[in-house]
Coordinates of C-alpha atoms in Angstrom, one line a residue:
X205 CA 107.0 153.2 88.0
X206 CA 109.7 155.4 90.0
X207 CA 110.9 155.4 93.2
X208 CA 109.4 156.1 96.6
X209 CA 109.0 159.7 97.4
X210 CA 110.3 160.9 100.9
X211 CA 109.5 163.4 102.7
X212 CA 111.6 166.6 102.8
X213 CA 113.1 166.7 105.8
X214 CA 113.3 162.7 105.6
X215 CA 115.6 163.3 102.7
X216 CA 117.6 165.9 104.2
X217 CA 118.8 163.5 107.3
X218 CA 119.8 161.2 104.4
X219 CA 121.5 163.3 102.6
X220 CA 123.5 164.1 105.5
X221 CA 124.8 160.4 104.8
X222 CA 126.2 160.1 108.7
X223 CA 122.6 159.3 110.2
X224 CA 121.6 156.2 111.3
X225 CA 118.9 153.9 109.3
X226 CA 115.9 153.1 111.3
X227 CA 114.0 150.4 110.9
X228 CA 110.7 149.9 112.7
X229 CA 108.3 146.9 112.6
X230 CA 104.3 147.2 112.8
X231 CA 102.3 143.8 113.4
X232 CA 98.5 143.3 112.8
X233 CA 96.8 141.8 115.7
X234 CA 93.5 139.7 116.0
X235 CA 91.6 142.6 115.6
X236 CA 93.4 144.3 112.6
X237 CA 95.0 146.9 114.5
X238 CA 98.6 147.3 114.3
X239 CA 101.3 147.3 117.3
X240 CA 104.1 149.0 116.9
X241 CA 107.5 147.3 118.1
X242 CA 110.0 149.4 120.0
X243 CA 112.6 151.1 117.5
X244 CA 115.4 148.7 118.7
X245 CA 113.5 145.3 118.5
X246 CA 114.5 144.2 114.8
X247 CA 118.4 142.6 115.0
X248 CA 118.2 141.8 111.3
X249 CA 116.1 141.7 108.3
X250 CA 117.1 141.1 104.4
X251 CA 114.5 142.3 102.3
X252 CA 114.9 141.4 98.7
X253 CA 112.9 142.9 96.0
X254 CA 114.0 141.2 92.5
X255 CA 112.8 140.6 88.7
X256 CA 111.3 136.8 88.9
X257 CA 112.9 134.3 86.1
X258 CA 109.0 134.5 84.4
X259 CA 109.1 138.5 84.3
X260 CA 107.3 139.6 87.5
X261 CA 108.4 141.7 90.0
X262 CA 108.5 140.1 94.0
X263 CA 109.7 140.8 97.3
X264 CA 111.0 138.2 100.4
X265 CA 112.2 139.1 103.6
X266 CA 113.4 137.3 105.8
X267 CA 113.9 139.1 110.1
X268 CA 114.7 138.3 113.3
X269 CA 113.5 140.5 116.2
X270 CA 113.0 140.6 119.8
X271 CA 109.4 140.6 121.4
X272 CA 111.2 142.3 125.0
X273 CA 107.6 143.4 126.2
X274 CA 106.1 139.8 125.5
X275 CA 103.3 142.3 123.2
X276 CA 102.9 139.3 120.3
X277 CA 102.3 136.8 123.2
X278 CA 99.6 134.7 122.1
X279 CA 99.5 135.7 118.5
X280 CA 100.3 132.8 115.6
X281 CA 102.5 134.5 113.0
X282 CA 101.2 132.3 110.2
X283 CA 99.7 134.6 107.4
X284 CA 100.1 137.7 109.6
X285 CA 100.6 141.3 108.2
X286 CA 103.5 143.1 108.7
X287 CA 104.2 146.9 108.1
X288 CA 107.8 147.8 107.5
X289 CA 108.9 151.3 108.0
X290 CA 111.8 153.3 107.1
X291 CA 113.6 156.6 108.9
X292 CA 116.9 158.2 109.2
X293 CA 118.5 159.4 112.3
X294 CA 116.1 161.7 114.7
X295 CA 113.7 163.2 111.6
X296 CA 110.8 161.7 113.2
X297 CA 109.4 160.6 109.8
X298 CA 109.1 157.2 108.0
X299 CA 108.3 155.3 104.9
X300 CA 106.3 152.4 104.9
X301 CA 108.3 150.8 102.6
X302 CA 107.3 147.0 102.9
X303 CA 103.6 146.0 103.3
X304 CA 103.7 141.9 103.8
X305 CA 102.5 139.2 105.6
X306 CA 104.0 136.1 107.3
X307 CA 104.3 132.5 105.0
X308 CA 102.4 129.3 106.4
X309 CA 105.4 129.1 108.9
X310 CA 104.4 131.6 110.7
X311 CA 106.6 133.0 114.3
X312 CA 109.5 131.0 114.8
X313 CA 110.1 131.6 118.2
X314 CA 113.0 131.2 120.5
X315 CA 113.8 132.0 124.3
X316 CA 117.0 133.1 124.9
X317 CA 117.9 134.1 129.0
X318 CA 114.4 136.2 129.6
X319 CA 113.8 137.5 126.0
X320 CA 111.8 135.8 123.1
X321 CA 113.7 136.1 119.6
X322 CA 111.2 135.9 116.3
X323 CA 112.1 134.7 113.1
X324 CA 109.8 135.1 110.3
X325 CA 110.1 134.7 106.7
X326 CA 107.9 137.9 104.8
X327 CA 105.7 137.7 101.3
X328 CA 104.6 139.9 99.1
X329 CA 101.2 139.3 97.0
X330 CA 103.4 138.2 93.8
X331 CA 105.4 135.6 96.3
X332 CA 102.5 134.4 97.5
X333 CA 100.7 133.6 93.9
X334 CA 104.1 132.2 93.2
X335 CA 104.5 130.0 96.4
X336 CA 101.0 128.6 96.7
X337 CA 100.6 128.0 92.6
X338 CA 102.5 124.8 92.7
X339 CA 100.8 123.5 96.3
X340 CA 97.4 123.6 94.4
X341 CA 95.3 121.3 92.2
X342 CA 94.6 122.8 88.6
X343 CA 93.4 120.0 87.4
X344 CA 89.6 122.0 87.4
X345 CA 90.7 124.5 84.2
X346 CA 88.6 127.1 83.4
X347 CA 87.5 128.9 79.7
X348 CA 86.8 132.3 79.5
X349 CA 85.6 134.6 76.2
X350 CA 85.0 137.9 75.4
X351 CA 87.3 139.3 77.5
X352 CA 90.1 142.2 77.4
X353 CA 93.5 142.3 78.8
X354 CA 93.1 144.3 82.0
X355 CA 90.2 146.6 82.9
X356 CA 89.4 147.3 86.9
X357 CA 86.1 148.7 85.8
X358 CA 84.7 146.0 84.2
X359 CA 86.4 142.7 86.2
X360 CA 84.3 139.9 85.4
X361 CA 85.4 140.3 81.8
X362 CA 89.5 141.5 82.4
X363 CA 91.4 138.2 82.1
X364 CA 93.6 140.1 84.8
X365 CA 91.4 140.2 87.1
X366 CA 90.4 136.4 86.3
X367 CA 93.6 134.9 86.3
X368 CA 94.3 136.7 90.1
X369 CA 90.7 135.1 91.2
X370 CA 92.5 131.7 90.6
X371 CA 95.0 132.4 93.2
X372 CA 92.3 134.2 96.0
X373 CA 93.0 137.3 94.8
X374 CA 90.1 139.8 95.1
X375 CA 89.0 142.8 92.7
X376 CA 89.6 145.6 95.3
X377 CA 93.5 143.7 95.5
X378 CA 94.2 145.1 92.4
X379 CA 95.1 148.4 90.9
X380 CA 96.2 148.0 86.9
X381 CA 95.8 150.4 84.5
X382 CA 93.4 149.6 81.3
X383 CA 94.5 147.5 78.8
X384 CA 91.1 147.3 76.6
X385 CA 93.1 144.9 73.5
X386 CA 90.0 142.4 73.2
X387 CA 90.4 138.4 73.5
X388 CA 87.4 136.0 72.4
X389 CA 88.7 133.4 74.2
X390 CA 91.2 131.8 76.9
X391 CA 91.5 128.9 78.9
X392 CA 93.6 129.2 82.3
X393 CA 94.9 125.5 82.9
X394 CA 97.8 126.4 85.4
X395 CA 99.9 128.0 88.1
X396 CA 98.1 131.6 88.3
X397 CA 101.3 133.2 88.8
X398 CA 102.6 131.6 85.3
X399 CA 99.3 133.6 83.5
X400 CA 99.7 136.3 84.8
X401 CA 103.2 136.7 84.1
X402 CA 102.4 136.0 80.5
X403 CA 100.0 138.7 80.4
X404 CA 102.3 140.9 81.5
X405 CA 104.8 139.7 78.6
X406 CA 102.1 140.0 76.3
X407 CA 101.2 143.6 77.2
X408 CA 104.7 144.5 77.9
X409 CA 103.5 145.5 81.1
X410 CA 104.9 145.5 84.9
X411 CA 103.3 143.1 87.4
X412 CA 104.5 143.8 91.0
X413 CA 103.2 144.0 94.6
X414 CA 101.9 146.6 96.0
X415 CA 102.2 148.9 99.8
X416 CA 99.2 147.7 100.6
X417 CA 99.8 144.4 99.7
X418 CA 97.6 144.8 96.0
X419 CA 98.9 143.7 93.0
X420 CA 99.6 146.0 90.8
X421 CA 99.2 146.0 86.9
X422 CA 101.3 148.9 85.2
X423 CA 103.2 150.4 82.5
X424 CA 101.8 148.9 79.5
X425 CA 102.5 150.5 75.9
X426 CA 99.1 149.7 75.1
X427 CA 96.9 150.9 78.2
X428 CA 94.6 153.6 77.4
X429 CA 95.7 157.1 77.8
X430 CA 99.4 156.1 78.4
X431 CA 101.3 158.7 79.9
X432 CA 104.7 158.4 80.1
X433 CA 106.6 156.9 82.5
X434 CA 108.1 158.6 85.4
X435 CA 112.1 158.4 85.4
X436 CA 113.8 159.0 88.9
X437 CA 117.6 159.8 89.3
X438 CA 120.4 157.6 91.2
X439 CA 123.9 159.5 91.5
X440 CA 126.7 157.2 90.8
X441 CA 128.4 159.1 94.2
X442 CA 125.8 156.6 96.5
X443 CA 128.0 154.1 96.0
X444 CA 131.3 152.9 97.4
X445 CA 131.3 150.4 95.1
X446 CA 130.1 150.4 91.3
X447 CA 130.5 147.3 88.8
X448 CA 129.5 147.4 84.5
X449 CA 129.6 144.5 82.6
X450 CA 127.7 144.0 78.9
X451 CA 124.2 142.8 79.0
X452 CA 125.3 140.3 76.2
X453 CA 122.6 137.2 77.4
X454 CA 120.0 139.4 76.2
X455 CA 121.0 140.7 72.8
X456 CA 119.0 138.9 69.8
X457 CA 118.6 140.0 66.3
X458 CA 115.6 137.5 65.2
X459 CA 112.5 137.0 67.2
X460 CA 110.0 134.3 66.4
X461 CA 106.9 134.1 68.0
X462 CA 104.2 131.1 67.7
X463 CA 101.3 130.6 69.7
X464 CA 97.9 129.3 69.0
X465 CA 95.2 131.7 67.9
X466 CA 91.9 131.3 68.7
X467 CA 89.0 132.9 66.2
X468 CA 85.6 133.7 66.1
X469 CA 83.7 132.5 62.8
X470 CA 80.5 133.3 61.5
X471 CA 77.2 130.8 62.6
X472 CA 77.5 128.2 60.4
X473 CA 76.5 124.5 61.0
X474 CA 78.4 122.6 63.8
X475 CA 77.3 119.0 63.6
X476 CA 75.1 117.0 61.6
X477 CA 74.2 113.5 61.6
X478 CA 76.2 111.4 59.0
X479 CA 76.3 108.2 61.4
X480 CA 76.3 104.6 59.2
X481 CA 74.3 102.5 58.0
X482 CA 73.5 105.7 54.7
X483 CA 72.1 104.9 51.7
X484 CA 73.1 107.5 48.8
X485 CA 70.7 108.2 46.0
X486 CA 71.6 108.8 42.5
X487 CA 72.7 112.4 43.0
X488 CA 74.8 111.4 45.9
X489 CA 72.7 113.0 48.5
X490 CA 72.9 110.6 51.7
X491 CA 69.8 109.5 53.6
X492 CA 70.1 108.0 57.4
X493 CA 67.2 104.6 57.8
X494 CA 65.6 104.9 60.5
X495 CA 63.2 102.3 62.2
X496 CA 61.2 102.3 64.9
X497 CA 62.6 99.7 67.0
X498 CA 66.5 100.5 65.3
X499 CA 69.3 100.2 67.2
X500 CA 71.1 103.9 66.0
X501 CA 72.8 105.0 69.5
X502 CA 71.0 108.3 69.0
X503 CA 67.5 106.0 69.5
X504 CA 69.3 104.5 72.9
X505 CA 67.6 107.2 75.5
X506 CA 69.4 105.2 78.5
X507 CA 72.2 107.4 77.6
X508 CA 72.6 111.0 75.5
X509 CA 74.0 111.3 72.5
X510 CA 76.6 113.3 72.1
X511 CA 76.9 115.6 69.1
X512 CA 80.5 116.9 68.9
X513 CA 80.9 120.3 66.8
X514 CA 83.2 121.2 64.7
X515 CA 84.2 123.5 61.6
X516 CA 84.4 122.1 58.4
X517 CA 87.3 123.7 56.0
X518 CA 88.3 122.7 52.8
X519 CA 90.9 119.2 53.8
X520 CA 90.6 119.8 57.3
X521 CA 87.8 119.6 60.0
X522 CA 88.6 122.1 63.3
X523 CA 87.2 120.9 66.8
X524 CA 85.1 123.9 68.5
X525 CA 86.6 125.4 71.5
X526 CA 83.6 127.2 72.3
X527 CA 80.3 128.5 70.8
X528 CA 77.4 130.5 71.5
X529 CA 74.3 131.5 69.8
X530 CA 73.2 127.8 69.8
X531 CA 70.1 126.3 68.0
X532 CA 67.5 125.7 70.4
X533 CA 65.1 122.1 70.0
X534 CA 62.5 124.4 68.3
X535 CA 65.0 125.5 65.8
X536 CA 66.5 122.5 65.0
X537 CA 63.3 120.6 64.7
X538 CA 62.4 123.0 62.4
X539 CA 65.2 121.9 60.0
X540 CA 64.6 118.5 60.7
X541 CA 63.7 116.5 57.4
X542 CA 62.2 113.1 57.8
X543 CA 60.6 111.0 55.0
X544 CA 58.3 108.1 56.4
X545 CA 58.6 105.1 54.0
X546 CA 54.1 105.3 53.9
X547 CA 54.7 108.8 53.3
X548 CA 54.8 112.0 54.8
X549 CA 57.3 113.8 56.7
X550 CA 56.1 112.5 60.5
X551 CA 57.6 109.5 62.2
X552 CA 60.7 110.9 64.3
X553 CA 61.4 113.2 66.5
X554 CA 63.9 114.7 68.9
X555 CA 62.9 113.9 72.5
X556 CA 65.8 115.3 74.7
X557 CA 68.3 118.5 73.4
X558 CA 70.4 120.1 76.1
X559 CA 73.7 122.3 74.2
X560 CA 76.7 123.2 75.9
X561 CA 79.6 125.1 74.7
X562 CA 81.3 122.5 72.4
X563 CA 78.5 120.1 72.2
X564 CA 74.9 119.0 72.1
X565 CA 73.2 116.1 74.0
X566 CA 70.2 114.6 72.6
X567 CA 68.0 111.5 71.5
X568 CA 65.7 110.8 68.4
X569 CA 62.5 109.1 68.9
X570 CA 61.0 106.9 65.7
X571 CA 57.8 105.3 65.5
X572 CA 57.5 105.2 61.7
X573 CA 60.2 103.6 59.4
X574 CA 61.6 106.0 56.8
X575 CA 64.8 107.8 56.0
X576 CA 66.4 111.0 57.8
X577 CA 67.8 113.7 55.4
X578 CA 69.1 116.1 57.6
X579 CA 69.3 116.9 61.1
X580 CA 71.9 119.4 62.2
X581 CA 72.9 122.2 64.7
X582 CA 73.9 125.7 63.7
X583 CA 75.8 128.1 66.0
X584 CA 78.6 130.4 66.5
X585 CA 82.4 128.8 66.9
X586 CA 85.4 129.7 68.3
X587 CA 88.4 127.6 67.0
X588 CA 91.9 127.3 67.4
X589 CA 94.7 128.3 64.6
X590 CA 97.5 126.2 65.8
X591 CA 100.8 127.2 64.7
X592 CA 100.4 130.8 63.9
X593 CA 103.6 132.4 63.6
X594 CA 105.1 135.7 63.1
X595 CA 109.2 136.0 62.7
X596 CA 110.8 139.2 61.9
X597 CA 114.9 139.9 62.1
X598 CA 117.9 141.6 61.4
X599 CA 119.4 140.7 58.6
X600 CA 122.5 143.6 58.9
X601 CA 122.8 142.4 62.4
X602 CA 123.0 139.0 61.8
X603 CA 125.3 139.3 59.2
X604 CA 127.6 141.1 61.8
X605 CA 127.1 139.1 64.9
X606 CA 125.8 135.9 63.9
X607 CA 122.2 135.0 64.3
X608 CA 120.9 135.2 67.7
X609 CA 117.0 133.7 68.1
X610 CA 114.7 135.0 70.7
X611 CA 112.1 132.7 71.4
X612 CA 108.3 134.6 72.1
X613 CA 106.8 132.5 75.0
X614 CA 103.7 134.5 75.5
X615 CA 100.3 133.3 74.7
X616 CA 97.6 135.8 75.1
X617 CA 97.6 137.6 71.8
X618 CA 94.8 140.1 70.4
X619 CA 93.7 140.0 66.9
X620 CA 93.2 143.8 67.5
X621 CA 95.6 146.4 65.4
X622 CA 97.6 148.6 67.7
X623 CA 99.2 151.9 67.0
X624 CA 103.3 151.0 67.8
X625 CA 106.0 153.7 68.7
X626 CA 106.9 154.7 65.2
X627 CA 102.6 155.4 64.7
X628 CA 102.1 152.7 62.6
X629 CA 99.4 150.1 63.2
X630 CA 100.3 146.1 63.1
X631 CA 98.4 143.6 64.6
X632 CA 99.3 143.2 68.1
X633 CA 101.3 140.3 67.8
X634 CA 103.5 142.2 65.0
X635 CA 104.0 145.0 67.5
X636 CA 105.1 142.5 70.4
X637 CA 107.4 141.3 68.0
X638 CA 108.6 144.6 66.7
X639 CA 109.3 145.7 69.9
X640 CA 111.3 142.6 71.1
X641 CA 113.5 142.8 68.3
X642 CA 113.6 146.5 68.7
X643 CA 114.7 145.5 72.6
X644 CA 117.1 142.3 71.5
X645 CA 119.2 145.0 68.9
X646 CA 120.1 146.8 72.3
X647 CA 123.8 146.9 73.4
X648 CA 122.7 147.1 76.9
X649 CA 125.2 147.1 80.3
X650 CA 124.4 146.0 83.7
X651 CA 125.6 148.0 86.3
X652 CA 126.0 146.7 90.1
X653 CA 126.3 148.5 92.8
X654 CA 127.1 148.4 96.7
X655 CA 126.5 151.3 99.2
X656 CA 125.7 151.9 102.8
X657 CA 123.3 154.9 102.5
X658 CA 119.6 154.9 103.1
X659 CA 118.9 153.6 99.8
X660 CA 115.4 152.0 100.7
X661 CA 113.3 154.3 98.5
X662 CA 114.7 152.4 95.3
X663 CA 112.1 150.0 94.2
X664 CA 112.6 147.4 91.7
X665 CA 111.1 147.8 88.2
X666 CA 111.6 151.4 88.4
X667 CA 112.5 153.4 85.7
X668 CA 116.1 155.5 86.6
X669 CA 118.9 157.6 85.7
X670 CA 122.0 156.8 86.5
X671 CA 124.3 160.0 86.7
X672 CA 127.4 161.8 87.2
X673 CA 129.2 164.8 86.2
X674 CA 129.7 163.5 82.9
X675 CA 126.9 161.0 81.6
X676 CA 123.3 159.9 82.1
X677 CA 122.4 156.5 81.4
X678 CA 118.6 155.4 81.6
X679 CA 118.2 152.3 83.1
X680 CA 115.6 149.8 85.1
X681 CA 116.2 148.6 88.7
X682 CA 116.4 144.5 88.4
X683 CA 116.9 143.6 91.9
X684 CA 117.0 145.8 95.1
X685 CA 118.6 144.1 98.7
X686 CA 118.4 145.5 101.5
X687 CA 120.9 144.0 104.5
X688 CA 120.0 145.2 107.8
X689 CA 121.9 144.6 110.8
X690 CA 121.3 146.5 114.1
X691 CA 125.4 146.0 114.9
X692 CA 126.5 147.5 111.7
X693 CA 123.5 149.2 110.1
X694 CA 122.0 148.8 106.5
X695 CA 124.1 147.7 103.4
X696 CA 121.8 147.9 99.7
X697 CA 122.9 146.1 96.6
X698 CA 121.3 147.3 93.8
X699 CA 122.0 145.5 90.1
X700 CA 120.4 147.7 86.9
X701 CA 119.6 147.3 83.4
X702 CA 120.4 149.4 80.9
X703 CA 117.2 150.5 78.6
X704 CA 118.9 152.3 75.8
X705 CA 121.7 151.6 73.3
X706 CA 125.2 152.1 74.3

């Protein structure tokens, strides 16, 4: 990610640093079109563009303009799209910085003398995912396998893409790059905005909004054909006022990570009946009695029986959080063994078997007495390693500096091996890891700054140098404000992170 790329001669009236900032506003109507305000309606706008607390990357505006012409008459702001452009002096050229639309307030109008003033408050696609998350209902959850981190091609199976559908996001609203680390299984239980952003951790990855109000997926060490990132410059001489201070909240020298793993195992059996009264015979072998007018609850067709799988391990049984490749009636009637007490093998038989993915329904039919010695279903499982861990430290560091913990919050892990920075493959969750600590080891600074230049092509999340005549220091823009005022013109705070060790 880097900054916004201006035009030439755009850049030259900023460069002159005495031109004016411009700020024009372009409103969808009804129709789709866009109306373009007069270059003096907007009195003020704050447009903040920031790192969110979870790891994403969001923008809120907040302006107040005047409607002179009356050309919005008519027109409910609520959900509305807004185009925000950006000039310098007479140039004649713009960025269309901002591309957002109107929250479920909508046009906030007010007449004062013979004008009509407009307040509105702006979203981006992440603020929106963020803001409407809470409002909703999740109580509907939703499990997903056989899917891969991120991968635009192939959408019904990129966990991206799913998670974003959640929240109304579409397929053609997303441009990410392809993250092809394979997962057998999720389940999405929450706020989509929460997922995502833990896909994003998970990947290492940037998750931000769009100019065309996408959402856009980017930057991951593990995407396919990474290239590397692109680095803009920021000269230290922008601005009037420059702060450092250390960076110290985010230093840690032992990272533990535990989450709950999910695996695929081989088919194996998933249930079988064991349900009292059993007799046992002199090897120990059980056998189920069965008679024609019993009272088993499998016999009770009123109402299916449920047949719960699960995985049997030595001391420990696992419930199935999923399985596939299910025996059909035909294949488990095959297995079926049924000794009639006048001999033979008929007498019962399944009447109803509908599977599902962690269970079967059916009912047994018996109109001869006699003893059941098996009946069971065989399939393919997906179960849950809770409490899988992986901790790696510092010990030289902490024997300096105290120990200081980093806690990993993510949750969608690969079992797929991954080639890491130094070309040497780990799992992915040792990698994630790796790099954390690799990250937490960093004497970082954080460097705020003030200036009243045309500093509107910075975008958050980017990727920067910070220079003067004397030093270079790489860092990432956190949190970008922009303070417009038509009386005094356009003030931008800007607060960065240093990325390598001082």
């Amino acid at each position: 990610m880097a900054f916004f790329t201006l035009d030439p001669a755009l850049q030259e009236s900023l460069d002159q640093k005495t031109d004016p900032i411009l700020i024009i506003l372009e409103i969808a109507d009804d129709s789709g079109s866009f109306i373009r305000l007069p270059g003096d309606a907007l009195e003020k706008g704050l447009f903040h563009s920031y790192k969110d607390s979870l790891g994403g990357y969001c923008v809120l505006a907040k302006i107040s303009f005047s409607d002179k012409n009356n050309l919005l008459a008519g027109l409910s702001g609520q959900n509305r799209c807004f185009r925000i452009l950006f000039s310098s002096g007479d140039c004649g050229l713009f960025l269309q910085r901002f591309t957002l639309q109107a929250n479920d307030k909508g046009f906030i109008r007010t007449r004062r003398g013979g004008e009509t003033q407009i307040d509105v408050t702006l979203e981006d696609a992440p603020s929106r995912i963020k803001r409407l998350g809470p409002l909703r209902n999740w109580e509907e959850k939703q499990t997903l396998t056989d899917l891969v981190m991120s991968d635009k091609s192939l959408p019904e199976s990129s966990l991206l893409h799913l998670i974003a559908a959640r929240a109304g996001i579409l397929s053609s609203e997303i441009d990410c790059s392809e993250v092809s680390l394979p997962l057998v299984y999720a389940r999405l239980t929450g706020n989509p905005w929460e997922e995502l952003c833990a896909l994003a951790s998970s990947c290492r990855a940037l998750i931000e909004g769009g100019i065309d109000f996408k959402l856009l997926f980017s930057s991951s060490p593990y995407e396919e054909d990474q290239a590397p990132e692109e680095i803009s410059t920021l000269s230290r001489d922008l601005f009037y006022q420059l702060s450092e201070e250390d960076a110290g909240e985010l230093r840690s020298n032992s990272v533990r990570l535990k989450w709950n793993r999910p695996e695929r195992l081989e088919e194996q059996v998933l249930w079988e009946y064991e349900e009292p009264p059993v007799v046992f015979d002199a090897g120990m072998s059980p056998s189920y009695p069965f008679l024609p007018a019993g009272d088993r609850p499998i016999q009770d067709e009123s109402v299916p029986y449920e047949a719960l799988f699960e995985v049997r391990e030595e001391y420990k049984r696992l419930p199935v959080l999923w399985a596939d490749q299910i025996q059909n009636q035909a294949a488990v009637e095959a297995e079926l063994v049924f000794e009639a007490d006048a001999g033979g093998s008929a007498g019962l038989s399944i009447t109803d078997y509908r599977s599902e993915s962690q269970k079967a329904l059916l009912n047994l039919s018996c109109s001869q007495a006699g003893s059941l010695k098996n009946l069971s279903i065989q399939g393919r499982p997906i179960v849950m390693r809770a409490g899988t861990a992986c901790y790696l430290s510092d010990e030289e560091d902490i024997a300096l500096h105290g120990l200081k913990i980093r806690l990993g919050e993510s949750r969608f892990f690969s079992d797929a091996p991954v080639t890491g920075e130094d070309n040497i493959i780990r799992s992915h969750p040792e990698d994630w890891v790796r790099q954390e600590l690799s990250d937490g080891l960093k004497n970082r600074k954080r460097y705020r700054g003030k200036s009243e230049l045309g500093l509107f092509y910075v975008k958050a999340g980017a990727l920067c140098n910070l220079t003067d005549d004397d030093e270079s220091v790489l860092c990432r823009v956190e949190d970008l404000l922009l303070d417009y005022h038509k009386s005094r013109g356009l003030e931008c705070q800007i607060t960065l992170l240093e990325e390598t060790n001082g």
